[in-house]
Short mmCIF file of N, CA and C in Angstrom, two decimals:
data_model
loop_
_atom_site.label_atom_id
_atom_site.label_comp_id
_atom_site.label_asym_id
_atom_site.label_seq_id
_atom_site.Cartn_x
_atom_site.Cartn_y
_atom_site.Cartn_z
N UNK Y 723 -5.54 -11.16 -16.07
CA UNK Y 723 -4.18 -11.66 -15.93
C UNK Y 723 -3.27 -10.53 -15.45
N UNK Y 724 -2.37 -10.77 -14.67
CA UNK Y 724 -1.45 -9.61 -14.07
C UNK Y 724 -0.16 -9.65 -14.29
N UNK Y 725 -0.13 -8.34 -14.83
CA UNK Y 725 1.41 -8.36 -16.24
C UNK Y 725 2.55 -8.22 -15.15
N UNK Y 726 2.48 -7.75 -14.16
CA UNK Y 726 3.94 -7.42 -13.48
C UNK Y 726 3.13 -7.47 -11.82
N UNK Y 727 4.36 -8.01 -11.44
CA UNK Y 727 4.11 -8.07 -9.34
C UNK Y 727 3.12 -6.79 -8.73
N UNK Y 728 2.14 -6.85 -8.09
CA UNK Y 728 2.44 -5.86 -7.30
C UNK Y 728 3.03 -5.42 -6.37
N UNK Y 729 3.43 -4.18 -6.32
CA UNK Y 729 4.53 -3.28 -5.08
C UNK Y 729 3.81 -3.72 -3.84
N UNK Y 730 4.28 -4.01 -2.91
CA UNK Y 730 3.46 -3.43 -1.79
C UNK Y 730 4.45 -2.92 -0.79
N UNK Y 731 3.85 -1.64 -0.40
CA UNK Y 731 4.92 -1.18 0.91
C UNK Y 731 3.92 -1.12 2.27
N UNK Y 732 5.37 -1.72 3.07
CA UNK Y 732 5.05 -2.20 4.30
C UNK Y 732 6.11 -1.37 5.59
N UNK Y 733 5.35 -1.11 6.44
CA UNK Y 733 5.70 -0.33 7.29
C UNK Y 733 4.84 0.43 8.31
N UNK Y 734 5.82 1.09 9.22
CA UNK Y 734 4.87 1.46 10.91
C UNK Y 734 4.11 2.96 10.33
N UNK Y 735 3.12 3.16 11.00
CA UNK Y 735 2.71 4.30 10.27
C UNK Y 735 3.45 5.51 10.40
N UNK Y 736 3.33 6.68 9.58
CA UNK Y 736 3.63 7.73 9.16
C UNK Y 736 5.12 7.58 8.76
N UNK Y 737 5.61 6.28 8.37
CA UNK Y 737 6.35 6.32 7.98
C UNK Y 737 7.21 6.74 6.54
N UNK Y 738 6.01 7.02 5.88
CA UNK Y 738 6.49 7.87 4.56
C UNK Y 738 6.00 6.86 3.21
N UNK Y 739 5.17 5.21 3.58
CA UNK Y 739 4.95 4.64 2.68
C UNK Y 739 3.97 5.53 1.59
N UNK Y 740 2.68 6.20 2.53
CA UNK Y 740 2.40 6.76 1.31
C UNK Y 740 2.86 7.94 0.20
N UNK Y 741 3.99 8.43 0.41
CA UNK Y 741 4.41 9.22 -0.11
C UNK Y 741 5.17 8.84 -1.18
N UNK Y 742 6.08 7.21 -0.91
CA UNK Y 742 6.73 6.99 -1.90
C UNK Y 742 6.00 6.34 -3.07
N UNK Y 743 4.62 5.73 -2.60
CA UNK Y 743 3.60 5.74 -3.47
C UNK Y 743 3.18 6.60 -4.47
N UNK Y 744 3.12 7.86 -4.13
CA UNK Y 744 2.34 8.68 -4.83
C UNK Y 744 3.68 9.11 -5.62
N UNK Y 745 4.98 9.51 -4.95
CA UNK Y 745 6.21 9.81 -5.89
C UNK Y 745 6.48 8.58 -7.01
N UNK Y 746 5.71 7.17 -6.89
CA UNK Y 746 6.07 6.37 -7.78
C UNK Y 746 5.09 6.74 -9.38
N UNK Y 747 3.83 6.87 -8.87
CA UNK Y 747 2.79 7.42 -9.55
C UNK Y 747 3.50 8.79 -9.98
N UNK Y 748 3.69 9.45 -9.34
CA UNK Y 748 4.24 10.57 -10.33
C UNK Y 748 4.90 11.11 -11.31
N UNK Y 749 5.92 9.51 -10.91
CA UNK Y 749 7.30 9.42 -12.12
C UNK Y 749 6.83 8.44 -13.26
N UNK Y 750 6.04 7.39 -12.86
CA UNK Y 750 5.70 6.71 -13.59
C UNK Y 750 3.91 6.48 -14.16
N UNK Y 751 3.49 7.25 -14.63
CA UNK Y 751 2.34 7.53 -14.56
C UNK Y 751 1.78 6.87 -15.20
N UNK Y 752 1.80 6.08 -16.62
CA UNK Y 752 1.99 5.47 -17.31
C UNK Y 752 1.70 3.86 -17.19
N UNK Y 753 2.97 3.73 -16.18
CA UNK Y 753 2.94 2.14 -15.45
C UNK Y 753 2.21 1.84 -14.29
N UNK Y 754 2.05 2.62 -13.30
CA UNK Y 754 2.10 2.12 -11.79
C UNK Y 754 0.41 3.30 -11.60
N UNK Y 755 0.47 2.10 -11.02
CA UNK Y 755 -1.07 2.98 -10.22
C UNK Y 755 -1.27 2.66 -8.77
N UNK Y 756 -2.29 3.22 -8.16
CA UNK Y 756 -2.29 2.62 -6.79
C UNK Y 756 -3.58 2.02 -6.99
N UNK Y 757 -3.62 0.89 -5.78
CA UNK Y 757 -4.90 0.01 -5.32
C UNK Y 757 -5.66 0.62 -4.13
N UNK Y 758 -6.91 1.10 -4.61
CA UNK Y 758 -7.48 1.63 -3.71
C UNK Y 758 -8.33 0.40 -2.81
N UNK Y 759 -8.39 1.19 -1.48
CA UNK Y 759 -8.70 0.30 -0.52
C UNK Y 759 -9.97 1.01 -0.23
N UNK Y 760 -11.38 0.15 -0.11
CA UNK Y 760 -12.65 0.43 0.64
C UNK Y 760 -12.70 0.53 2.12
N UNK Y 761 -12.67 1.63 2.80
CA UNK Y 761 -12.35 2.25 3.96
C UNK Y 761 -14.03 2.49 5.01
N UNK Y 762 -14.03 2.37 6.23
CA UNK Y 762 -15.10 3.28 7.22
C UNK Y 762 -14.86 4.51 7.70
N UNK Y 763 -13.14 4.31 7.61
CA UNK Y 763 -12.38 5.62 7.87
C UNK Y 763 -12.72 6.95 7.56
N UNK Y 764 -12.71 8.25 8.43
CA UNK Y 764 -12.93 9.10 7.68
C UNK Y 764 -11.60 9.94 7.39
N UNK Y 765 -12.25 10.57 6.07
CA UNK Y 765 -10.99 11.03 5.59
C UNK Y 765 -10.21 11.94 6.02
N UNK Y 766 -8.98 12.00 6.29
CA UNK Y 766 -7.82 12.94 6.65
C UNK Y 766 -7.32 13.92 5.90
N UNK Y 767 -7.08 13.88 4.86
CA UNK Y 767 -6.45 15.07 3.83
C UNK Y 767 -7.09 14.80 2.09
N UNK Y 768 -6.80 15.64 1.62
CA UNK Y 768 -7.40 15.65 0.48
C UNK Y 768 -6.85 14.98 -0.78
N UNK Y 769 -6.08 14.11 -0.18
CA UNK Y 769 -4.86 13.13 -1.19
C UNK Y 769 -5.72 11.67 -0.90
N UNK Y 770 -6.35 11.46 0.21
CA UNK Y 770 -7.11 10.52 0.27
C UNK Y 770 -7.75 9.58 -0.74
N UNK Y 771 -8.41 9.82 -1.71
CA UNK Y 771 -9.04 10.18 -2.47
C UNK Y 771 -8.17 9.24 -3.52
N UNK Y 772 -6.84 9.25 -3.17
CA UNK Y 772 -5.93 8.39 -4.33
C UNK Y 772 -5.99 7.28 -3.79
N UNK Y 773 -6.22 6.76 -2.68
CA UNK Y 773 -5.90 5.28 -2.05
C UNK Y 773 -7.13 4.65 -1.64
N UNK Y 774 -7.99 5.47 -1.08
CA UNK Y 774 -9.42 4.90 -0.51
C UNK Y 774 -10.68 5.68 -0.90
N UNK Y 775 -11.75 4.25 -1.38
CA UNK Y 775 -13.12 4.59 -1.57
C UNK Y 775 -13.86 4.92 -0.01
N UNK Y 776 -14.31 5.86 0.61
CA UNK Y 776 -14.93 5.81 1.75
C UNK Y 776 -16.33 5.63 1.39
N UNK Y 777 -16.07 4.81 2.48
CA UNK Y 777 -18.09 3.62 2.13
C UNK Y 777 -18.36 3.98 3.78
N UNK Y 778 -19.31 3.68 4.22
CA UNK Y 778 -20.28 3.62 5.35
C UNK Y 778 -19.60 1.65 5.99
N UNK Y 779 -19.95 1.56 7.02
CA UNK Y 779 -19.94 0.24 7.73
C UNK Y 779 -20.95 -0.63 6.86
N UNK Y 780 -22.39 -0.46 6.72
CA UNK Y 780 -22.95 -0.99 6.12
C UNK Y 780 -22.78 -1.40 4.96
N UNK Y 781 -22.02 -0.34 3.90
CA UNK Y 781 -21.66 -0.64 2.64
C UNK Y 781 -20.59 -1.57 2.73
N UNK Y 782 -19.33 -1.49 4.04
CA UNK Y 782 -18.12 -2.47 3.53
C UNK Y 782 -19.24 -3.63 3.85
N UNK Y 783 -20.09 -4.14 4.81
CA UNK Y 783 -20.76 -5.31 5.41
C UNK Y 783 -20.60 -6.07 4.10
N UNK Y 784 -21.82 -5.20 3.14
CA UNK Y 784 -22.47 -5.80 2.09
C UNK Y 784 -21.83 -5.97 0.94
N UNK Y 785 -20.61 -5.75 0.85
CA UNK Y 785 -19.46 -5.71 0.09
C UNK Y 785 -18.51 -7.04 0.42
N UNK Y 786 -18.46 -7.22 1.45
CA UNK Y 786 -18.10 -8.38 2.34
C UNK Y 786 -18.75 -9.55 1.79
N UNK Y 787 -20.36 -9.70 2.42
CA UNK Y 787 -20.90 -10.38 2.14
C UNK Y 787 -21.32 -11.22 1.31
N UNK Y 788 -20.86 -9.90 0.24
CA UNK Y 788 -21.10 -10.62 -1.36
C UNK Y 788 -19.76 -11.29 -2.15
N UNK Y 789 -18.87 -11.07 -0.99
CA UNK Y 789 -17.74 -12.05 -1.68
C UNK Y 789 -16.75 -10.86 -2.71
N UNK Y 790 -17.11 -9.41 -2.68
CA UNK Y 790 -16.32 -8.80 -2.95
C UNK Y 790 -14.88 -8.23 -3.01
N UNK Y 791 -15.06 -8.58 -1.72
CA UNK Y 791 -13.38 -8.00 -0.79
C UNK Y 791 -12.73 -8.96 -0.51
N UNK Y 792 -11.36 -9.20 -1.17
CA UNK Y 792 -10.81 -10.58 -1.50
C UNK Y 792 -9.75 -10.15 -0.05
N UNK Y 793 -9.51 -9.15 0.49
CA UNK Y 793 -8.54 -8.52 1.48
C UNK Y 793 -9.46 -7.63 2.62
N UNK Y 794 -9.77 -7.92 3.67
CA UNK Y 794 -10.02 -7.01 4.48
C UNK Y 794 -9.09 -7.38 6.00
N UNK Y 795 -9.32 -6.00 6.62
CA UNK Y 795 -8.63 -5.65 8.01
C UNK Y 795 -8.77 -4.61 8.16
N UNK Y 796 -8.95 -4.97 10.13
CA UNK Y 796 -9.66 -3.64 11.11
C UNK Y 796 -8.10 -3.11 11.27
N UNK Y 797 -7.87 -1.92 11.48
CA UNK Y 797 -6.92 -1.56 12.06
C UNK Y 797 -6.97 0.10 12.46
N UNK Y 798 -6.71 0.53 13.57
CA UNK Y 798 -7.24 1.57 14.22
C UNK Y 798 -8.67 2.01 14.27
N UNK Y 799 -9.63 0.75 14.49
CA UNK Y 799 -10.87 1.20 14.93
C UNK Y 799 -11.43 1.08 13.14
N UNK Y 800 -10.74 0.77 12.06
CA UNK Y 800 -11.79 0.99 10.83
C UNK Y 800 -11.74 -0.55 10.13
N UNK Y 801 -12.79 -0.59 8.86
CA UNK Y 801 -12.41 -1.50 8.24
C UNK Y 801 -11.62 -0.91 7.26
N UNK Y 802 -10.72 -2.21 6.75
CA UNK Y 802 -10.11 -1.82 5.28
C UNK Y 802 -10.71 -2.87 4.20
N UNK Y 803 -10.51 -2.95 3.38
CA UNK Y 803 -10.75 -3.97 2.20
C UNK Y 803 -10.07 -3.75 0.91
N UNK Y 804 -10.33 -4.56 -0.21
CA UNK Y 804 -9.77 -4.36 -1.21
C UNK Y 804 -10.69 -5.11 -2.09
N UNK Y 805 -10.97 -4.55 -3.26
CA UNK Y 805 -12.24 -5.25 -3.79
C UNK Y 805 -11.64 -5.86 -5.60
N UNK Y 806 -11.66 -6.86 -5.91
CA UNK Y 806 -11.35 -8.02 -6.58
C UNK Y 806 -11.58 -7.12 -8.08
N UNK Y 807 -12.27 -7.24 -8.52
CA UNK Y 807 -12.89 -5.94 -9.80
C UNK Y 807 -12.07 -5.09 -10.05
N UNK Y 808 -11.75 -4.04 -9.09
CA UNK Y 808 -11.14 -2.86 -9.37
C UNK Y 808 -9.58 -3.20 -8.90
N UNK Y 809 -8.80 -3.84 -8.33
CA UNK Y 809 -7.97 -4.07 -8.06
C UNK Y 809 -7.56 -5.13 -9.40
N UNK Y 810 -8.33 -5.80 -10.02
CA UNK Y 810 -7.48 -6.85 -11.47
C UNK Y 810 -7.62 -5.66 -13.12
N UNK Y 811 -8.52 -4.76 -12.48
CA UNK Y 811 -8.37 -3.66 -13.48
C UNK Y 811 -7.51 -2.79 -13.51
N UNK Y 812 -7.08 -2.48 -12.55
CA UNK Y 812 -5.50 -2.09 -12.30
C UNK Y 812 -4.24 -2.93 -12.70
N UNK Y 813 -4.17 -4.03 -12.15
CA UNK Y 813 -2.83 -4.60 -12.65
C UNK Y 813 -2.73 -5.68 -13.76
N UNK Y 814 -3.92 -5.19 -14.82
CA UNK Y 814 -3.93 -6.42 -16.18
C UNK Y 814 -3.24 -5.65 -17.12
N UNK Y 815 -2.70 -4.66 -16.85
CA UNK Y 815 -1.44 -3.73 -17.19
C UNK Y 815 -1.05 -3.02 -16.92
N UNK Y 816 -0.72 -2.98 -15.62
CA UNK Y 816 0.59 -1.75 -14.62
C UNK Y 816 1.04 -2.70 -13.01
N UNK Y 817 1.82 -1.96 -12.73
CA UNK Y 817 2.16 -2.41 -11.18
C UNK Y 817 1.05 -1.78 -10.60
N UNK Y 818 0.75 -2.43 -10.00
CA UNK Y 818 -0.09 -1.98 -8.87
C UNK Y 818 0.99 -1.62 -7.66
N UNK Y 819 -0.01 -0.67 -6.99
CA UNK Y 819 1.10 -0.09 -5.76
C UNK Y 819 0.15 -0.31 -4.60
N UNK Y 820 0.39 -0.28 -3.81
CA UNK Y 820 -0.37 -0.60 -2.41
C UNK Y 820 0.18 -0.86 -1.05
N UNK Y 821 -0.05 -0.33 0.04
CA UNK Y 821 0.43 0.79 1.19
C UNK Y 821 -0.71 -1.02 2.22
N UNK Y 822 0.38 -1.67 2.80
CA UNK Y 822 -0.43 -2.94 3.74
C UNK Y 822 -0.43 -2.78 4.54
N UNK Y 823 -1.03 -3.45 6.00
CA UNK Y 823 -0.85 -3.82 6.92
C UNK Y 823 -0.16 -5.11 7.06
N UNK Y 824 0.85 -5.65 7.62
CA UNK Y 824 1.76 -7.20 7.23
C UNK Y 824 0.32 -8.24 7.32
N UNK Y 825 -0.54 -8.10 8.23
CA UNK Y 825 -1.75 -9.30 8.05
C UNK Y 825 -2.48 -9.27 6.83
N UNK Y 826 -2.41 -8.36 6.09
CA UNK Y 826 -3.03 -7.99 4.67
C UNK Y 826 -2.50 -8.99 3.81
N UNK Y 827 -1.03 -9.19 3.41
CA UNK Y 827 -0.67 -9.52 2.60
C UNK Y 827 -0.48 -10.73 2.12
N UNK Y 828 -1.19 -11.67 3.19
CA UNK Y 828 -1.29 -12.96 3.39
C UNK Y 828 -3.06 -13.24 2.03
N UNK Y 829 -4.17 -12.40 2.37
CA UNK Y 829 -4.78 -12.10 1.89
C UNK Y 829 -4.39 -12.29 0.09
N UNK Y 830 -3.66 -11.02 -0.04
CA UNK Y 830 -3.34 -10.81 -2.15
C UNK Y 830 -2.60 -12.16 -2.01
N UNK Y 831 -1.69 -12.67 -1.44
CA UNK Y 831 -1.29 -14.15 -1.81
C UNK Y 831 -2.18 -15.05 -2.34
N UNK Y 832 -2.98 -15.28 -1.33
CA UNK Y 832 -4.17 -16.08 -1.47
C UNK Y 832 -4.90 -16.30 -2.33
N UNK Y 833 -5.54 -14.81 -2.97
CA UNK Y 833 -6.10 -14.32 -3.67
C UNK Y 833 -5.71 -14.81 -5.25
N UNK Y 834 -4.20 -14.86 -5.18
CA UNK Y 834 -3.25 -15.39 -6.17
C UNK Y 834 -3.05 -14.15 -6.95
N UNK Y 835 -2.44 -13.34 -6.15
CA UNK Y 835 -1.59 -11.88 -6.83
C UNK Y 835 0.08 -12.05 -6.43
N UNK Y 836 0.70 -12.07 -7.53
CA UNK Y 836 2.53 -11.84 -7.84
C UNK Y 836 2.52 -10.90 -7.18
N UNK Y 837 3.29 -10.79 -5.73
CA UNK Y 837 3.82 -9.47 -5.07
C UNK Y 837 5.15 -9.68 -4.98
N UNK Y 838 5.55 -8.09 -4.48
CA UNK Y 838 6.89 -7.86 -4.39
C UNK Y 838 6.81 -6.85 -3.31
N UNK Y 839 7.46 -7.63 -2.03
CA UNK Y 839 7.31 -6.90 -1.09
C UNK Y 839 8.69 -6.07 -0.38
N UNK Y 840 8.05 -4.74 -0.22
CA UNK Y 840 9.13 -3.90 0.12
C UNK Y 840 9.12 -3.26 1.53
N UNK Y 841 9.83 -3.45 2.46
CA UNK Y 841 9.52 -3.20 4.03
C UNK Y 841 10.36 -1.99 3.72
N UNK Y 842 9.47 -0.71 4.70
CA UNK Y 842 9.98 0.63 4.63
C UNK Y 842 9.96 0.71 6.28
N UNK Y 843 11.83 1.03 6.15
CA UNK Y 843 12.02 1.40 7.71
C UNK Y 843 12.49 3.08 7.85
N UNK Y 844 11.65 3.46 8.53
CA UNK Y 844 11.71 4.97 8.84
C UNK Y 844 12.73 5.37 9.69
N UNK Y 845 13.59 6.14 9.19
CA UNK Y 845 14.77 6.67 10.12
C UNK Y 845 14.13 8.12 10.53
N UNK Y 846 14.66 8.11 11.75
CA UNK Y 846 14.52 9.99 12.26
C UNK Y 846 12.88 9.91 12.24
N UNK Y 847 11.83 9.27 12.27
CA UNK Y 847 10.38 8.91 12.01
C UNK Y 847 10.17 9.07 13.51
N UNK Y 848 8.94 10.20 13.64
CA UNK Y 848 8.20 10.39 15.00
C UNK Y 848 7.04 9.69 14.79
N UNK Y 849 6.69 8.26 14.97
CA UNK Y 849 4.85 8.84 15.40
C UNK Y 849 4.09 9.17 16.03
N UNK Y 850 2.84 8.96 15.37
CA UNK Y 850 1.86 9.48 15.27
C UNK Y 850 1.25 9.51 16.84
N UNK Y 851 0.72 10.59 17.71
CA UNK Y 851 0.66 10.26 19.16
C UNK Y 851 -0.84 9.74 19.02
N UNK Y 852 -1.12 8.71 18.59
CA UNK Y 852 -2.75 8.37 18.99
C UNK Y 852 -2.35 6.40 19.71
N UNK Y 853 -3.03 6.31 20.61
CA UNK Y 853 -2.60 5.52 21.11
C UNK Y 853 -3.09 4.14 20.67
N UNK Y 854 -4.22 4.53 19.86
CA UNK Y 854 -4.85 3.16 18.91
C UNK Y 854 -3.41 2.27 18.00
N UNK Y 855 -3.37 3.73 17.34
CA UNK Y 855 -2.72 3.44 16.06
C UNK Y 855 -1.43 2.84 16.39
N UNK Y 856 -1.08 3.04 17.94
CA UNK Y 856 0.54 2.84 18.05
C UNK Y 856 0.47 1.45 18.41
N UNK Y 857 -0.53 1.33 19.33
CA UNK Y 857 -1.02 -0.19 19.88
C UNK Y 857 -0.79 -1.08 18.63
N UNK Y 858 -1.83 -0.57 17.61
CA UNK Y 858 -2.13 -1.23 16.27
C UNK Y 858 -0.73 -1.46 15.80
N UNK Y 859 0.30 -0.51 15.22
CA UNK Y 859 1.83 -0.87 14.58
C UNK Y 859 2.85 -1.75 15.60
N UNK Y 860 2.19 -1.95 17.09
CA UNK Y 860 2.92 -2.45 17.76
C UNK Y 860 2.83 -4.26 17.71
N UNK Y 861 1.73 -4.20 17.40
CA UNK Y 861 0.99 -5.91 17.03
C UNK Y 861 1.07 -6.10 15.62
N UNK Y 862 1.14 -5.59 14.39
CA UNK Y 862 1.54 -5.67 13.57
C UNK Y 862 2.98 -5.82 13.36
N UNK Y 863 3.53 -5.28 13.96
CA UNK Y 863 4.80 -5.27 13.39
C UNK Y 863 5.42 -6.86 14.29
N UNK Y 864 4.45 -7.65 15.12
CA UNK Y 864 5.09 -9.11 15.16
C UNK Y 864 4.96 -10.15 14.44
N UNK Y 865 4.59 -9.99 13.05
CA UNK Y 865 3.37 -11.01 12.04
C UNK Y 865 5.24 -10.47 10.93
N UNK Y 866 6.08 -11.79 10.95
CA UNK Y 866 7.13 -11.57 9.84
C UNK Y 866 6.80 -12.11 8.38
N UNK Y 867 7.31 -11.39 7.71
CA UNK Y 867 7.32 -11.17 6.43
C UNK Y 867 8.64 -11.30 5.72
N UNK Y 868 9.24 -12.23 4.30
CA UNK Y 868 10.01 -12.55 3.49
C UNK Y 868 9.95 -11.04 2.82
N UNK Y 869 10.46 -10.64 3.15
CA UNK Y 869 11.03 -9.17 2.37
C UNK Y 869 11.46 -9.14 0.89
N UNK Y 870 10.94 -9.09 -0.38
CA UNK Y 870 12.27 -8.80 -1.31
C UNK Y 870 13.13 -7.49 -1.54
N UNK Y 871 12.89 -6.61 -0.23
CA UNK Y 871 13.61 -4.90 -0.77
C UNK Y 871 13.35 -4.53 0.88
N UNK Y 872 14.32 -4.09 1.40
CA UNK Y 872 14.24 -3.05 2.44
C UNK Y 872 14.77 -2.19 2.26
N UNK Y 873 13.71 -0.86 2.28
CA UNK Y 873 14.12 0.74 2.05
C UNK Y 873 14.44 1.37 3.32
N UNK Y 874 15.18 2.55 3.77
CA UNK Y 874 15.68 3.35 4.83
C UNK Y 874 14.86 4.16 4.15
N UNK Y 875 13.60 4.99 4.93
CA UNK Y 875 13.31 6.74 4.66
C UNK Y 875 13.38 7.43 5.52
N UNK Y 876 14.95 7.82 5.53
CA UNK Y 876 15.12 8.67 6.57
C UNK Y 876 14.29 10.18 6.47
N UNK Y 877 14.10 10.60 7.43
CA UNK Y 877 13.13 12.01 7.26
C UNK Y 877 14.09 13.37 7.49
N UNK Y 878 15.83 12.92 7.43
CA UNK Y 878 16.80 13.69 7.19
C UNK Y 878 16.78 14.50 5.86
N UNK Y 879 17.07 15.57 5.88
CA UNK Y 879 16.78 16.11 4.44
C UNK Y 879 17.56 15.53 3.49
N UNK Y 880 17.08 15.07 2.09
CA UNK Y 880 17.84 14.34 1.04
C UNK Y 880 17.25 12.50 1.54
N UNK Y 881 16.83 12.16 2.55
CA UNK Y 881 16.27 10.95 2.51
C UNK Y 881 15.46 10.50 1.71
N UNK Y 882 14.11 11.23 1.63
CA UNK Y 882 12.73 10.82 1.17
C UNK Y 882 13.19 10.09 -0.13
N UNK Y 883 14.24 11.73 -0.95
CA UNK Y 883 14.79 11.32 -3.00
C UNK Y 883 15.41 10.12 -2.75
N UNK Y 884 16.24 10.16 -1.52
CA UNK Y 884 17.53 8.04 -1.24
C UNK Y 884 16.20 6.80 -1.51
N UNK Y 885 15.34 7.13 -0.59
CA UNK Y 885 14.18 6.54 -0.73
C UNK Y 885 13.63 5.80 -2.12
N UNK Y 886 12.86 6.97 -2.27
CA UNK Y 886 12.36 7.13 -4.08
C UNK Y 886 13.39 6.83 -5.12
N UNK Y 887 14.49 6.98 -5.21
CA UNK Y 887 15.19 6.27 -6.41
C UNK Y 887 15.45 4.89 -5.89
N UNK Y 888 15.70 4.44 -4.58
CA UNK Y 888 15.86 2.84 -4.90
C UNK Y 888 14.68 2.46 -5.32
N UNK Y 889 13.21 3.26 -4.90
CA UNK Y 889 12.13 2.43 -5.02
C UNK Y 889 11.77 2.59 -6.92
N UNK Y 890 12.49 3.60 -6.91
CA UNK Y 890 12.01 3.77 -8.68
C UNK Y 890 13.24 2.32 -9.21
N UNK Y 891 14.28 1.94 -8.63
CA UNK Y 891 15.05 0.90 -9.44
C UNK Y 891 14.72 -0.12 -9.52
N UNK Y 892 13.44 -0.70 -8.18
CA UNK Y 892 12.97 -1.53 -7.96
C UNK Y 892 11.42 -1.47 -9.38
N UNK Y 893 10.99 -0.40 -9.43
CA UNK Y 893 9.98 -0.50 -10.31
C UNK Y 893 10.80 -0.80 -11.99
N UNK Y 894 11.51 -0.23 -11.93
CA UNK Y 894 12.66 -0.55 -13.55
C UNK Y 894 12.94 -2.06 -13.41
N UNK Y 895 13.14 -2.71 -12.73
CA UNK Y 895 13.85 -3.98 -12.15
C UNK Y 895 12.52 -4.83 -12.59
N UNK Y 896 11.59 -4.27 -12.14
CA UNK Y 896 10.33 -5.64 -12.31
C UNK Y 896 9.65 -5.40 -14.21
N UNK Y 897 10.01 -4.23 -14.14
CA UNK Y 897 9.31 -4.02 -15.47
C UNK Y 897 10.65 -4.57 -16.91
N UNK Y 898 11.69 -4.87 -16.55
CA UNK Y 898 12.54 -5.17 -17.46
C UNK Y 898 13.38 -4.34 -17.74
N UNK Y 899 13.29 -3.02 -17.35
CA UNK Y 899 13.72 -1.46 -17.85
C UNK Y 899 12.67 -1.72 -19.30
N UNK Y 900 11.60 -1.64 -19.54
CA UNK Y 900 10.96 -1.10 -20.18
C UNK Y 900 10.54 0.62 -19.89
N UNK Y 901 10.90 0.98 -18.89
CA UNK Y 901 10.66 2.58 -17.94
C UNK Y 901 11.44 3.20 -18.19
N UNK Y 902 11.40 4.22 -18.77
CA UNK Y 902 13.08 5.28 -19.49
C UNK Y 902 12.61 6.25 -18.03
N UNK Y 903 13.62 6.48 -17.37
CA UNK Y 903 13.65 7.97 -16.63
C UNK Y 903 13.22 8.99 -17.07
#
C-alpha cells in the first residue's frame, strides 16, 4: 500500500532534476527515497548508483519478459525500466522520488501509483551537446502533462536553494507537515 504520492520530476535533460532529488534525500532522509530505475546505460558518475541498477540488455529482456518492469522506455539509445518489487518497497512508507521521461508517467498511473507531478523548467540551462539526447528531449517534451507544481531552476547563483525549498514545501505539503526542518 502507498502511504504518500510519489514525486516525480519532469524535465529536459541536465536540467538539475537530479540534483533536486538527491537534495530532497538529503534533507529528508527519513521520508523520501529515490526509485531506482533498471538501466543498459552505462554509467556516468559515481552518484549513479542512487538512481539506477545497471543490468546488461539481456537482463532488462528477461526482466521484461517476466512481467517485472511495470515502466519501461528507450531513450537515448538505452533501456529504462522500473521494477514493481523494489519500487512498492520504497513507497509502503516514504515518498518515493523519481527523475521521468513525460512517456514514463503514463506507465506508474497505470500501474496504479498516487503521483504528484512536478515539471522542472531550467533557467540559464545549457544542454547537453549530444545530438541523441537533444533529439530525444525534443520529442519528449511534445507528450503534455497536468502538472501539480512547476519549479524555475535557474542555474543563476542562489537558484538551485529557490529550487529546493519550494520542492522541500511541496514534500511538507504531501506529508501533512509531519517533516520538521
Amino acid at each position: 500500500m502507498q502511504k504518500y504520492p510519489t514525486i516525480v520530476l519532469v524535465g529536459p535533460s541536465g536540467g538539475g532534476k537530479t540534483s533536486l532529488l538527491l537534495e530532497m534525500i538529503k534533507r529528508y532522509p527519513e521520508h523520501c527515497a529515490a526509485i531506482k530505475s533498471k538501466v543498459t546505460r552505462p554509467r556516468r558518475s559515481s552518484i549513479d548508483g542512487v538512481f539506477y541498477d545497471f543490468i546488461t540488455e539481456e537482463q532488462f529482456s528477461k526482466l521484461e519478459s517476466a512481467g517485472r518492469l511495470f515502466q519501461t522506455a528507450f531513450f537515448g539509445g538505452h533501456h529504462y525500466g522500473c521494477d514493481r518489487e523494489q519500487t512498492d518497497a520504497i513507497v509502503k512508507d516514504k515518498i518515493g522520488l523519481v527523475v521521468l521521461i513525460q512517456q514514463s508517467v503514463a506507465d506508474f498511473i497505470s500501474a496504479g501509483y498516487k503521483m504528484y507531478l512536478v515539471e522542472i523548467i531550467p533557467e540559464g540551462h545549457k544542454p547537453r551537446n549530444e545530438a541523441q539526447r537533444i533529439r530525444d528531449d525534443e520529442t519528449r517534451a511534445k507528450v503534455k502533462l497536468d502538472y501539480d507544481a512547476t519549479l524555475i531552476n535557474s542555474f543563476a547563483p542562489g537558484g538551485f536553494e529557490l529550487a529546493a525549498d519550494e520542492l522541500a514545501r511541496i514534500v511538507q505539503s504531501i506529508t501533512k507537515d509531519e517533516l520538521v526542518n
